[in-house]
Amino acid sequence: MCFSYSTGYEIWRFKRDKEVCEVKVNGSLVANNSEVLRQVCLDGAGLILMPTWLIGKDIRGGLLEAVLNDFQFYPHIDMDTGIYALYLPNRRNSLRVETFIDFLIQRLGKSLLWENFEP
């Protein structure tokens, strides 16, 4: 199953340690709505690649099973994904900026905040 709005999602890129794996996918269903893809997967029609904040409750409830947990997914070939704090160069030593960045590091750190997200 594939998400039709995305670009580059016809190839799923995974990384574990230094190992990179690329898989070309073409689903029998293409939709532009994540809830449709989620429901079709819940109905047993195949695999989906979705963020855990969308399907975490289904995984915790045993309705869906997570696979390839030891891999990280990268939607772009350069594998440079993440959350970045952007600020103007003249704000580098700003107490507000430093405090906010410290807050982000404490809250997000290496754990995924949305893993336990309850919509």
PDB file of C-alpha atoms in Angstrom:
ATOM      1  CA  MET A   1       0.000   0.000   0.000  1.00  0.00           C
ATOM      2  CA  CYS A   2       1.425   3.359  -0.939  1.00  0.00           C
ATOM      3  CA  PHE A   3       0.716   6.949  -0.002  1.00  0.00           C
ATOM      4  CA  SER A   4      -0.003   8.923  -3.169  1.00  0.00           C
ATOM      5  CA  TYR A   5       0.998  12.411  -1.969  1.00  0.00           C
ATOM      6  CA  SER A   6       4.525  11.413  -1.164  1.00  0.00           C
ATOM      7  CA  THR A   7       7.467  11.702  -3.480  1.00  0.00           C
ATOM      8  CA  GLY A   8      10.230   9.196  -3.106  1.00  0.00           C
ATOM      9  CA  TYR A   9       8.156   6.728  -1.124  1.00  0.00           C
ATOM     10  CA  GLU A  10       8.155   4.181  -3.927  1.00  0.00           C
ATOM     11  CA  ILE A  11      11.563   3.228  -2.539  1.00  0.00           C
ATOM     12  CA  TRP A  12      11.711   2.450   1.169  1.00  0.00           C
ATOM     13  CA  ARG A  13      15.183   3.074   2.611  1.00  0.00           C
ATOM     14  CA  PHE A  14      16.207   1.456   5.849  1.00  0.00           C
ATOM     15  CA  LYS A  15      19.394   1.674   7.848  1.00  0.00           C
ATOM     16  CA  ARG A  16      20.775  -0.467  10.653  1.00  0.00           C
ATOM     17  CA  ASP A  17      24.202   0.483  11.932  1.00  0.00           C
ATOM     18  CA  LYS A  18      26.126   0.945   8.664  1.00  0.00           C
ATOM     19  CA  GLU A  19      23.897  -1.353   6.612  1.00  0.00           C
ATOM     20  CA  VAL A  20      21.560   0.408   4.180  1.00  0.00           C
ATOM     21  CA  CYS A  21      18.758  -1.443   2.456  1.00  0.00           C
ATOM     22  CA  GLU A  22      16.566  -0.073  -0.327  1.00  0.00           C
ATOM     23  CA  VAL A  23      13.335  -1.796  -1.264  1.00  0.00           C
ATOM     24  CA  LYS A  24      11.265  -0.819  -4.283  1.00  0.00           C
ATOM     25  CA  VAL A  25       7.588  -1.049  -3.401  1.00  0.00           C
ATOM     26  CA  ASN A  26       4.453  -0.899  -5.473  1.00  0.00           C
ATOM     27  CA  GLY A  27       1.278  -1.562  -3.590  1.00  0.00           C
ATOM     28  CA  SER A  28      -2.003  -2.774  -4.938  1.00  0.00           C
ATOM     29  CA  LEU A  29      -3.626   0.219  -3.254  1.00  0.00           C
ATOM     30  CA  VAL A  30      -2.566   3.836  -3.603  1.00  0.00           C
ATOM     31  CA  ALA A  31      -4.369   6.365  -1.413  1.00  0.00           C
ATOM     32  CA  ASN A  32      -3.886   9.971  -0.360  1.00  0.00           C
ATOM     33  CA  ASN A  33      -5.361   9.384   3.097  1.00  0.00           C
ATOM     34  CA  SER A  34      -3.371   7.757   5.879  1.00  0.00           C
ATOM     35  CA  GLU A  35      -6.535   6.614   7.667  1.00  0.00           C
ATOM     36  CA  VAL A  36      -7.591   4.656   4.581  1.00  0.00           C
ATOM     37  CA  LEU A  37      -4.211   2.944   4.418  1.00  0.00           C
ATOM     38  CA  ARG A  38      -4.324   2.267   8.165  1.00  0.00           C
ATOM     39  CA  GLN A  39      -7.774   0.686   7.936  1.00  0.00           C
ATOM     40  CA  VAL A  40      -6.844  -1.476   4.970  1.00  0.00           C
ATOM     41  CA  CYS A  41      -3.821  -2.691   6.899  1.00  0.00           C
ATOM     42  CA  LEU A  42      -5.994  -3.359   9.956  1.00  0.00           C
ATOM     43  CA  ASP A  43      -8.179  -5.444   7.639  1.00  0.00           C
ATOM     44  CA  GLY A  44      -5.118  -7.572   6.865  1.00  0.00           C
ATOM     45  CA  ALA A  45      -4.371  -6.425   3.324  1.00  0.00           C
ATOM     46  CA  GLY A  46      -0.637  -5.821   3.619  1.00  0.00           C
ATOM     47  CA  LEU A  47       2.163  -3.680   4.994  1.00  0.00           C
ATOM     48  CA  ILE A  48       2.241   0.052   5.566  1.00  0.00           C
ATOM     49  CA  LEU A  49       5.046   2.394   6.398  1.00  0.00           C
ATOM     50  CA  MET A  50       3.672   4.969   8.813  1.00  0.00           C
ATOM     51  CA  PRO A  51       4.916   6.986  11.751  1.00  0.00           C
ATOM     52  CA  THR A  52       4.217   5.375  15.089  1.00  0.00           C
ATOM     53  CA  TRP A  53       2.327   8.432  16.295  1.00  0.00           C
ATOM     54  CA  LEU A  54      -0.367   7.476  13.775  1.00  0.00           C
ATOM     55  CA  ILE A  55      -0.505   3.750  14.483  1.00  0.00           C
ATOM     56  CA  GLY A  56       1.148   3.394  17.915  1.00  0.00           C
ATOM     57  CA  LYS A  57      -2.170   2.746  19.637  1.00  0.00           C
ATOM     58  CA  ASP A  58      -2.903  -0.062  17.163  1.00  0.00           C
ATOM     59  CA  ILE A  59       0.508  -1.602  17.792  1.00  0.00           C
ATOM     60  CA  ARG A  60       0.155  -1.376  21.584  1.00  0.00           C
ATOM     61  CA  GLY A  61      -3.362  -2.821  21.327  1.00  0.00           C
ATOM     62  CA  GLY A  62      -2.136  -5.796  19.308  1.00  0.00           C
ATOM     63  CA  LEU A  63      -4.134  -4.813  16.222  1.00  0.00           C
ATOM     64  CA  LEU A  64      -0.976  -4.212  14.175  1.00  0.00           C
ATOM     65  CA  GLU A  65       2.477  -5.717  14.507  1.00  0.00           C
ATOM     66  CA  ALA A  66       5.614  -3.649  14.034  1.00  0.00           C
ATOM     67  CA  VAL A  67       8.279  -5.241  11.848  1.00  0.00           C
ATOM     68  CA  LEU A  68      11.881  -4.273  11.103  1.00  0.00           C
ATOM     69  CA  ASN A  69      12.148  -2.572  14.498  1.00  0.00           C
ATOM     70  CA  ASP A  70      15.932  -2.677  14.439  1.00  0.00           C
ATOM     71  CA  PHE A  71      16.032  -0.534  11.283  1.00  0.00           C
ATOM     72  CA  GLN A  72      15.514   3.208  10.909  1.00  0.00           C
ATOM     73  CA  PHE A  73      13.543   4.516   7.953  1.00  0.00           C
ATOM     74  CA  TYR A  74      14.869   7.353   5.792  1.00  0.00           C
ATOM     75  CA  PRO A  75      12.545   8.824   3.183  1.00  0.00           C
ATOM     76  CA  HIS A  76      15.291  10.616   1.259  1.00  0.00           C
ATOM     77  CA  ILE A  77      18.401   9.208  -0.332  1.00  0.00           C
ATOM     78  CA  ASP A  78      20.754  11.494   1.620  1.00  0.00           C
ATOM     79  CA  MET A  79      19.385  10.038   4.879  1.00  0.00           C
ATOM     80  CA  ASP A  80      19.638  13.445   6.513  1.00  0.00           C
ATOM     81  CA  THR A  81      16.417  13.550   8.470  1.00  0.00           C
ATOM     82  CA  GLY A  82      15.814  14.934  11.896  1.00  0.00           C
ATOM     83  CA  ILE A  83      14.447  17.729  13.971  1.00  0.00           C
ATOM     84  CA  TYR A  84      16.461  20.933  13.803  1.00  0.00           C
ATOM     85  CA  ALA A  85      16.338  24.161  15.796  1.00  0.00           C
ATOM     86  CA  LEU A  86      16.920  27.089  13.458  1.00  0.00           C
ATOM     87  CA  TYR A  87      17.750  30.558  14.682  1.00  0.00           C
ATOM     88  CA  LEU A  88      19.450  33.685  13.439  1.00  0.00           C
ATOM     89  CA  PRO A  89      23.241  33.880  13.889  1.00  0.00           C
ATOM     90  CA  ASN A  90      22.911  36.922  16.138  1.00  0.00           C
ATOM     91  CA  ARG A  91      20.728  34.844  18.517  1.00  0.00           C
ATOM     92  CA  ARG A  92      23.350  32.136  19.054  1.00  0.00           C
ATOM     93  CA  ASN A  93      24.144  33.237  22.630  1.00  0.00           C
ATOM     94  CA  SER A  94      20.584  34.206  23.479  1.00  0.00           C
ATOM     95  CA  LEU A  95      19.447  32.784  26.816  1.00  0.00           C
ATOM     96  CA  ARG A  96      15.975  32.181  25.350  1.00  0.00           C
ATOM     97  CA  VAL A  97      17.375  30.192  22.423  1.00  0.00           C
ATOM     98  CA  GLU A  98      19.722  28.163  24.628  1.00  0.00           C
ATOM     99  CA  THR A  99      16.910  27.455  27.106  1.00  0.00           C
ATOM    100  CA  PHE A 100      14.581  26.330  24.333  1.00  0.00           C
ATOM    101  CA  ILE A 101      17.197  24.069  22.767  1.00  0.00           C
ATOM    102  CA  ASP A 102      17.980  22.549  26.182  1.00  0.00           C
ATOM    103  CA  PHE A 103      14.250  21.969  26.641  1.00  0.00           C
ATOM    104  CA  LEU A 104      14.038  20.193  23.258  1.00  0.00           C
ATOM    105  CA  ILE A 105      17.005  17.984  24.085  1.00  0.00           C
ATOM    106  CA  GLN A 106      15.515  17.061  27.466  1.00  0.00           C
ATOM    107  CA  ARG A 107      12.065  16.347  26.021  1.00  0.00           C
ATOM    108  CA  LEU A 108      13.094  14.649  22.789  1.00  0.00           C
ATOM    109  CA  GLY A 109      16.590  13.378  23.428  1.00  0.00           C
ATOM    110  CA  LYS A 110      17.155  10.075  21.723  1.00  0.00           C
ATOM    111  CA  SER A 111      13.779   8.629  22.650  1.00  0.00           C
ATOM    112  CA  LEU A 112      10.824   9.147  20.388  1.00  0.00           C
ATOM    113  CA  LEU A 113       8.283  11.280  22.236  1.00  0.00           C
ATOM    114  CA  TRP A 114       5.465  10.182  19.937  1.00  0.00           C
ATOM    115  CA  GLU A 115       6.000   6.478  20.666  1.00  0.00           C
ATOM    116  CA  ASN A 116       3.636   6.878  23.609  1.00  0.00           C
ATOM    117  CA  PHE A 117       1.390   9.467  21.988  1.00  0.00           C
ATOM    118  CA  GLU A 118      -2.314   8.896  22.491  1.00  0.00           C
ATOM    119  CA  PRO A 119      -4.419  10.703  19.870  1.00  0.00           C
TER     120      PRO A 119
END
